[in-house]
Amino acid sequence: LATGPRQNNGVFYEIRAYDIKPAKMKEFFELVRKYFHFRTAHSELVGYWYSELGAMNKVLHIWKYDNFAHRTAVRHALANDKDWQEKFISPALPLMEKQHNEVAYLVPWCQLGKPPKEGGVYEWVTFQMKPGGPALWGEAFRAAINAHINTGYTRLIGVFHTEYGLLNTVHVLWWNESPDHRAAGRHSAHEDARVVAAVRDSVRFLESQQNMLLIPLQCSPLK
């Protein structure tokens, strides 16, 4: 979780989460289906999901930017895109209850991955670590992630460390073939001494954690 490689690179990810009014999810998804191509014409979409477990009526999407100047230019272009503003934004805003965004970097020891096939489910796990940053907890956290990767119980897609938003937050995105496959892998991990030892070391620095089971939308590059 050292800062050098990620800041020299400049690439960051904006994580956006919207709470949709419960009775308006179908209407919101229809707007996405019909008009979201106006948004993806301006910058790279990494993934777009809706929550199935762990939260309700929530969508989460991740955007990649080369640097902050790139994001500023994209936001300016979107504000002046009449198709985007009139066909999506204007009808979509009344359907939303809340919006939230964060800026995060991929940790230097993790490249953004892809699932081996389409049709699985994603798990978004958020770890709130103790203040002090990667210098305090980075090594132990990396060991815990690697223990899960090396055992093969689940597939890692990405590890994101917040730069704007709630600091000392790490988001981990996993992929599994199905919710049952994820459950079986988690049970196996709980009985694996390698995973247990690594996790036990890392939780010394943990304040809280939460997760969501996510289903990709059709527009999502990560499916």
Short mmCIF file of N, CA, C and O in Angstrom, two decimals, residues 117-210:
data_model
loop_
_atom_site.label_atom_id
_atom_site.label_comp_id
_atom_site.label_asym_id
_atom_site.label_seq_id
_atom_site.Cartn_x
_atom_site.Cartn_y
_atom_site.Cartn_z
N LYS A 117 -15.07 -15.79 -16.54
CA LYS A 117 -16.23 -15.92 -17.41
C LYS A 117 -17.32 -14.97 -16.92
O LYS A 117 -17.24 -14.44 -15.81
N GLU A 118 -18.32 -14.76 -17.74
CA GLU A 118 -19.44 -13.94 -17.35
C GLU A 118 -20.46 -14.77 -16.57
O GLU A 118 -20.45 -15.99 -16.63
N GLY A 119 -21.33 -14.05 -15.85
CA GLY A 119 -22.43 -14.73 -15.20
C GLY A 119 -22.28 -14.97 -13.72
O GLY A 119 -23.16 -15.55 -13.10
N GLY A 120 -21.18 -14.51 -13.12
CA GLY A 120 -20.99 -14.71 -11.69
C GLY A 120 -21.53 -13.56 -10.87
O GLY A 120 -22.30 -12.72 -11.36
N VAL A 121 -21.13 -13.52 -9.61
CA VAL A 121 -21.52 -12.46 -8.70
C VAL A 121 -20.26 -11.84 -8.10
O VAL A 121 -19.20 -12.45 -8.07
N TYR A 122 -20.40 -10.62 -7.62
CA TYR A 122 -19.29 -9.88 -7.06
C TYR A 122 -19.57 -9.59 -5.59
O TYR A 122 -20.72 -9.36 -5.20
N GLU A 123 -18.50 -9.59 -4.82
CA GLU A 123 -18.61 -9.20 -3.41
C GLU A 123 -17.75 -7.97 -3.20
O GLU A 123 -16.56 -7.95 -3.52
N TRP A 124 -18.36 -6.92 -2.66
CA TRP A 124 -17.70 -5.65 -2.38
C TRP A 124 -17.53 -5.56 -0.86
O TRP A 124 -18.50 -5.43 -0.13
N VAL A 125 -16.30 -5.67 -0.40
CA VAL A 125 -16.02 -5.68 1.03
C VAL A 125 -15.28 -4.39 1.40
O VAL A 125 -14.25 -4.07 0.80
N THR A 126 -15.80 -3.68 2.37
CA THR A 126 -15.21 -2.42 2.81
C THR A 126 -14.62 -2.59 4.19
O THR A 126 -15.32 -2.99 5.14
N PHE A 127 -13.33 -2.30 4.31
CA PHE A 127 -12.62 -2.39 5.58
C PHE A 127 -12.27 -0.98 6.04
O PHE A 127 -11.62 -0.23 5.31
N GLN A 128 -12.71 -0.64 7.24
CA GLN A 128 -12.30 0.62 7.84
C GLN A 128 -11.15 0.31 8.79
O GLN A 128 -11.34 -0.35 9.82
N MET A 129 -9.95 0.75 8.41
CA MET A 129 -8.75 0.45 9.18
C MET A 129 -8.47 1.56 10.21
O MET A 129 -8.99 2.67 10.11
N LYS A 130 -7.63 1.25 11.17
CA LYS A 130 -7.28 2.23 12.19
C LYS A 130 -6.48 3.37 11.58
O LYS A 130 -5.73 3.17 10.62
N PRO A 131 -6.63 4.58 12.11
CA PRO A 131 -5.84 5.70 11.59
C PRO A 131 -4.35 5.40 11.68
O PRO A 131 -3.88 4.74 12.60
N GLY A 132 -3.64 5.90 10.70
CA GLY A 132 -2.21 5.65 10.62
C GLY A 132 -1.77 5.27 9.23
O GLY A 132 -0.60 5.40 8.87
N GLY A 133 -2.74 4.84 8.43
CA GLY A 133 -2.44 4.57 7.04
C GLY A 133 -1.68 3.28 6.80
O GLY A 133 -1.44 2.49 7.71
N PRO A 134 -1.26 3.08 5.54
CA PRO A 134 -0.57 1.85 5.16
C PRO A 134 0.71 1.58 5.93
O PRO A 134 1.12 0.43 6.08
N ALA A 135 1.36 2.65 6.41
CA ALA A 135 2.57 2.45 7.19
C ALA A 135 2.29 1.63 8.44
O ALA A 135 3.16 0.90 8.94
N LEU A 136 1.06 1.71 8.95
CA LEU A 136 0.68 0.98 10.15
C LEU A 136 0.16 -0.41 9.82
O LEU A 136 0.58 -1.40 10.41
N TRP A 137 -0.76 -0.51 8.87
CA TRP A 137 -1.49 -1.76 8.67
C TRP A 137 -1.33 -2.38 7.27
O TRP A 137 -1.87 -3.46 7.00
N GLY A 138 -0.59 -1.72 6.39
CA GLY A 138 -0.52 -2.16 5.01
C GLY A 138 0.02 -3.57 4.83
O GLY A 138 -0.52 -4.38 4.07
N GLU A 139 1.10 -3.91 5.51
CA GLU A 139 1.73 -5.22 5.35
C GLU A 139 0.82 -6.34 5.82
O GLU A 139 0.67 -7.38 5.14
N ALA A 140 0.18 -6.15 6.96
CA ALA A 140 -0.71 -7.19 7.49
C ALA A 140 -1.95 -7.35 6.61
O ALA A 140 -2.42 -8.47 6.38
N PHE A 141 -2.46 -6.23 6.09
CA PHE A 141 -3.63 -6.31 5.23
C PHE A 141 -3.31 -7.06 3.94
O PHE A 141 -4.07 -7.91 3.49
N ARG A 142 -2.16 -6.75 3.37
CA ARG A 142 -1.76 -7.43 2.13
C ARG A 142 -1.61 -8.93 2.35
O ARG A 142 -2.02 -9.74 1.52
N ALA A 143 -1.05 -9.31 3.48
CA ALA A 143 -0.88 -10.74 3.78
C ALA A 143 -2.24 -11.44 3.88
O ALA A 143 -2.39 -12.59 3.43
N ALA A 144 -3.23 -10.77 4.46
CA ALA A 144 -4.56 -11.38 4.58
C ALA A 144 -5.21 -11.56 3.21
O ALA A 144 -5.82 -12.59 2.93
N ILE A 145 -5.07 -10.56 2.34
CA ILE A 145 -5.61 -10.67 0.98
C ILE A 145 -4.91 -11.80 0.22
O ILE A 145 -5.55 -12.63 -0.44
N ASN A 146 -3.60 -11.85 0.31
CA ASN A 146 -2.84 -12.88 -0.40
C ASN A 146 -3.20 -14.28 0.08
O ASN A 146 -3.18 -15.24 -0.71
N ALA A 147 -3.52 -14.41 1.36
CA ALA A 147 -3.89 -15.73 1.87
C ALA A 147 -5.16 -16.22 1.19
O ALA A 147 -5.28 -17.41 0.85
N HIS A 148 -6.11 -15.33 0.96
CA HIS A 148 -7.33 -15.71 0.26
C HIS A 148 -7.05 -16.01 -1.22
O HIS A 148 -7.62 -16.94 -1.79
N ILE A 149 -6.19 -15.21 -1.84
CA ILE A 149 -5.87 -15.43 -3.25
C ILE A 149 -5.18 -16.78 -3.43
O ILE A 149 -5.52 -17.56 -4.33
N ASN A 150 -4.19 -17.04 -2.59
CA ASN A 150 -3.36 -18.23 -2.77
C ASN A 150 -4.12 -19.53 -2.55
O ASN A 150 -3.75 -20.58 -3.11
N THR A 151 -5.15 -19.49 -1.75
CA THR A 151 -5.91 -20.71 -1.50
C THR A 151 -6.93 -20.99 -2.60
O THR A 151 -7.43 -22.11 -2.72
N GLY A 152 -7.25 -19.96 -3.41
CA GLY A 152 -8.15 -20.16 -4.53
C GLY A 152 -9.62 -20.25 -4.18
O GLY A 152 -10.43 -20.68 -5.01
N TYR A 153 -9.99 -19.84 -2.98
CA TYR A 153 -11.40 -19.93 -2.59
C TYR A 153 -12.26 -18.88 -3.28
O TYR A 153 -13.48 -19.02 -3.38
N THR A 154 -11.64 -17.81 -3.76
CA THR A 154 -12.35 -16.73 -4.43
C THR A 154 -11.37 -16.04 -5.35
O THR A 154 -10.16 -16.26 -5.25
N ARG A 155 -11.86 -15.24 -6.28
CA ARG A 155 -10.98 -14.58 -7.25
C ARG A 155 -10.96 -13.08 -6.98
O ARG A 155 -12.02 -12.43 -6.92
N LEU A 156 -9.77 -12.52 -6.85
CA LEU A 156 -9.63 -11.09 -6.60
C LEU A 156 -9.75 -10.30 -7.91
O LEU A 156 -9.14 -10.65 -8.91
N ILE A 157 -10.54 -9.23 -7.86
CA ILE A 157 -10.66 -8.31 -9.00
C ILE A 157 -9.87 -7.03 -8.74
O ILE A 157 -9.18 -6.54 -9.62
N GLY A 158 -9.96 -6.49 -7.53
CA GLY A 158 -9.22 -5.27 -7.25
C GLY A 158 -9.25 -4.88 -5.78
O GLY A 158 -10.17 -5.25 -5.05
N VAL A 159 -8.23 -4.13 -5.37
CA VAL A 159 -8.14 -3.59 -4.01
C VAL A 159 -7.93 -2.09 -4.14
O VAL A 159 -6.97 -1.63 -4.76
N PHE A 160 -8.84 -1.31 -3.56
CA PHE A 160 -8.85 0.14 -3.71
C PHE A 160 -8.66 0.80 -2.34
O PHE A 160 -9.33 0.43 -1.37
N HIS A 161 -7.79 1.80 -2.29
CA HIS A 161 -7.49 2.53 -1.05
C HIS A 161 -7.93 3.98 -1.23
O HIS A 161 -7.50 4.65 -2.16
N THR A 162 -8.79 4.48 -0.35
CA THR A 162 -9.39 5.80 -0.54
C THR A 162 -8.37 6.93 -0.41
O THR A 162 -7.47 6.90 0.43
N GLU A 163 -8.57 7.92 -1.26
CA GLU A 163 -7.80 9.16 -1.23
C GLU A 163 -8.69 10.33 -0.85
O GLU A 163 -8.25 11.25 -0.17
N TYR A 164 -9.94 10.32 -1.31
CA TYR A 164 -10.96 11.28 -0.90
C TYR A 164 -12.19 10.50 -0.44
O TYR A 164 -12.64 9.59 -1.12
N GLY A 165 -12.73 10.89 0.69
CA GLY A 165 -13.82 10.16 1.32
C GLY A 165 -13.39 9.83 2.73
O GLY A 165 -12.61 10.56 3.35
N LEU A 166 -13.89 8.75 3.26
CA LEU A 166 -13.49 8.31 4.59
C LEU A 166 -12.11 7.67 4.48
O LEU A 166 -11.93 6.62 3.84
N LEU A 167 -11.11 8.29 5.09
CA LEU A 167 -9.73 7.83 4.95
C LEU A 167 -9.50 6.53 5.72
O LEU A 167 -10.28 6.14 6.57
N ASN A 168 -8.39 5.88 5.38
CA ASN A 168 -8.06 4.56 5.94
C ASN A 168 -9.14 3.52 5.63
O ASN A 168 -9.36 2.59 6.39
N THR A 169 -9.78 3.70 4.48
CA THR A 169 -10.77 2.75 4.00
C THR A 169 -10.19 1.97 2.83
O THR A 169 -9.57 2.56 1.94
N VAL A 170 -10.40 0.67 2.85
CA VAL A 170 -9.95 -0.17 1.75
C VAL A 170 -11.17 -0.96 1.25
O VAL A 170 -11.89 -1.58 2.04
N HIS A 171 -11.41 -0.90 -0.05
CA HIS A 171 -12.47 -1.68 -0.68
C HIS A 171 -11.84 -2.83 -1.46
O HIS A 171 -10.90 -2.61 -2.23
N VAL A 172 -12.37 -4.02 -1.26
CA VAL A 172 -11.86 -5.20 -1.98
C VAL A 172 -13.02 -5.78 -2.79
O VAL A 172 -14.10 -6.04 -2.26
N LEU A 173 -12.76 -5.98 -4.07
CA LEU A 173 -13.77 -6.52 -4.98
C LEU A 173 -13.38 -7.95 -5.36
O LEU A 173 -12.31 -8.18 -5.93
N TRP A 174 -14.27 -8.90 -5.02
CA TRP A 174 -14.05 -10.32 -5.30
C TRP A 174 -15.09 -10.80 -6.30
O TRP A 174 -16.18 -10.24 -6.39
N TRP A 175 -14.77 -11.88 -7.01
CA TRP A 175 -15.71 -12.51 -7.93
C TRP A 175 -15.88 -13.97 -7.56
O TRP A 175 -14.89 -14.65 -7.21
N ASN A 176 -17.11 -14.46 -7.64
CA ASN A 176 -17.41 -15.87 -7.44
C ASN A 176 -18.41 -16.33 -8.49
O ASN A 176 -19.18 -15.53 -9.03
N GLU A 177 -18.43 -17.61 -8.76
CA GLU A 177 -19.35 -18.16 -9.76
C GLU A 177 -20.81 -17.98 -9.37
O GLU A 177 -21.67 -17.79 -10.22
N SER A 178 -21.08 -18.03 -8.07
CA SER A 178 -22.45 -17.92 -7.58
C SER A 178 -22.41 -17.61 -6.09
O SER A 178 -21.36 -17.77 -5.44
N PRO A 179 -23.53 -17.21 -5.49
CA PRO A 179 -23.55 -17.01 -4.04
C PRO A 179 -23.22 -18.29 -3.28
O PRO A 179 -22.56 -18.24 -2.23
N ASP A 180 -23.64 -19.44 -3.78
CA ASP A 180 -23.32 -20.69 -3.10
C ASP A 180 -21.84 -21.03 -3.19
O ASP A 180 -21.25 -21.57 -2.25
N HIS A 181 -21.24 -20.71 -4.34
CA HIS A 181 -19.79 -20.92 -4.48
C HIS A 181 -19.04 -20.04 -3.50
O HIS A 181 -18.05 -20.47 -2.89
N ARG A 182 -19.50 -18.82 -3.34
CA ARG A 182 -18.87 -17.91 -2.38
C ARG A 182 -19.01 -18.44 -0.95
O ARG A 182 -18.08 -18.43 -0.17
N ALA A 183 -20.20 -18.94 -0.62
CA ALA A 183 -20.44 -19.47 0.73
C ALA A 183 -19.54 -20.67 1.01
O ALA A 183 -18.97 -20.80 2.10
N ALA A 184 -19.40 -21.56 0.02
CA ALA A 184 -18.56 -22.74 0.21
C ALA A 184 -17.11 -22.34 0.40
O ALA A 184 -16.39 -22.89 1.25
N GLY A 185 -16.65 -21.36 -0.39
CA GLY A 185 -15.27 -20.89 -0.25
C GLY A 185 -15.02 -20.23 1.09
O GLY A 185 -13.96 -20.41 1.69
N ARG A 186 -15.99 -19.49 1.57
CA ARG A 186 -15.83 -18.83 2.87
C ARG A 186 -15.77 -19.85 4.00
O ARG A 186 -14.97 -19.71 4.94
N HIS A 187 -16.58 -20.89 3.93
CA HIS A 187 -16.52 -21.94 4.95
C HIS A 187 -15.17 -22.64 4.93
O HIS A 187 -14.59 -22.94 5.98
N SER A 188 -14.64 -22.88 3.74
CA SER A 188 -13.33 -23.52 3.63
C SER A 188 -12.24 -22.61 4.19
O SER A 188 -11.31 -23.07 4.85
N ALA A 189 -12.35 -21.30 3.91
CA ALA A 189 -11.35 -20.36 4.41
C ALA A 189 -11.34 -20.31 5.93
O ALA A 189 -10.27 -20.20 6.55
N HIS A 190 -12.51 -20.42 6.54
CA HIS A 190 -12.59 -20.37 8.01
C HIS A 190 -11.90 -21.57 8.65
O HIS A 190 -11.52 -21.51 9.83
N GLU A 191 -11.73 -22.64 7.88
CA GLU A 191 -11.09 -23.84 8.42
C GLU A 191 -9.66 -24.00 7.94
O GLU A 191 -9.01 -25.00 8.23
N ASP A 192 -9.16 -23.02 7.18
CA ASP A 192 -7.82 -23.08 6.62
C ASP A 192 -6.87 -22.31 7.54
O ASP A 192 -7.00 -21.09 7.71
N ALA A 193 -5.90 -22.99 8.09
CA ALA A 193 -4.99 -22.37 9.06
C ALA A 193 -4.21 -21.21 8.45
O ALA A 193 -3.88 -20.24 9.14
N ARG A 194 -3.90 -21.28 7.15
CA ARG A 194 -3.15 -20.20 6.49
C ARG A 194 -3.96 -18.92 6.47
O ARG A 194 -3.44 -17.83 6.75
N VAL A 195 -5.24 -19.04 6.14
CA VAL A 195 -6.10 -17.86 6.09
C VAL A 195 -6.37 -17.34 7.49
O VAL A 195 -6.31 -16.13 7.74
N VAL A 196 -6.67 -18.23 8.40
CA VAL A 196 -6.98 -17.82 9.77
C VAL A 196 -5.83 -17.05 10.39
O VAL A 196 -6.03 -16.01 11.03
N ALA A 197 -4.60 -17.52 10.19
CA ALA A 197 -3.43 -16.85 10.79
C ALA A 197 -3.24 -15.46 10.20
O ALA A 197 -2.97 -14.49 10.93
N ALA A 198 -3.40 -15.33 8.88
CA ALA A 198 -3.21 -14.03 8.24
C ALA A 198 -4.29 -13.05 8.65
O ALA A 198 -4.02 -11.87 8.93
N VAL A 199 -5.54 -13.51 8.70
CA VAL A 199 -6.64 -12.63 9.09
C VAL A 199 -6.51 -12.22 10.55
O VAL A 199 -6.74 -11.05 10.90
N ARG A 200 -6.12 -13.16 11.39
CA ARG A 200 -5.97 -12.84 12.82
C ARG A 200 -4.95 -11.73 13.03
O ARG A 200 -5.11 -10.87 13.89
N ASP A 201 -3.90 -11.72 12.21
CA ASP A 201 -2.88 -10.67 12.33
C ASP A 201 -3.41 -9.33 11.85
O ASP A 201 -3.14 -8.29 12.46
N SER A 202 -4.19 -9.34 10.78
CA SER A 202 -4.66 -8.08 10.20
C SER A 202 -5.77 -7.42 11.01
O SER A 202 -5.89 -6.19 11.00
N VAL A 203 -6.60 -8.19 11.70
CA VAL A 203 -7.73 -7.60 12.42
C VAL A 203 -7.28 -6.76 13.61
O VAL A 203 -8.09 -6.00 14.16
N ARG A 204 -6.02 -6.83 13.97
CA ARG A 204 -5.51 -5.93 15.01
C ARG A 204 -5.66 -4.47 14.60
O ARG A 204 -5.73 -3.57 15.44
N PHE A 205 -5.71 -4.23 13.30
CA PHE A 205 -5.76 -2.86 12.78
C PHE A 205 -7.14 -2.50 12.23
O PHE A 205 -7.31 -1.44 11.64
N LEU A 206 -8.11 -3.36 12.45
CA LEU A 206 -9.43 -3.18 11.85
C LEU A 206 -10.39 -2.48 12.81
O LEU A 206 -10.49 -2.85 13.97
N GLU A 207 -11.10 -1.47 12.28
CA GLU A 207 -12.14 -0.79 13.05
C GLU A 207 -13.51 -1.41 12.77
O GLU A 207 -14.29 -1.65 13.68
N SER A 208 -13.81 -1.64 11.50
CA SER A 208 -15.09 -2.22 11.13
C SER A 208 -15.01 -2.73 9.70
O SER A 208 -14.07 -2.41 8.96
N GLN A 209 -15.99 -3.53 9.31
CA GLN A 209 -16.07 -3.96 7.93
C GLN A 209 -17.52 -4.26 7.57
O GLN A 209 -18.35 -4.53 8.45
N GLN A 210 -17.81 -4.17 6.29
CA GLN A 210 -19.15 -4.50 5.80
C GLN A 210 -19.01 -4.98 4.37
O GLN A 210 -17.98 -4.75 3.72
#
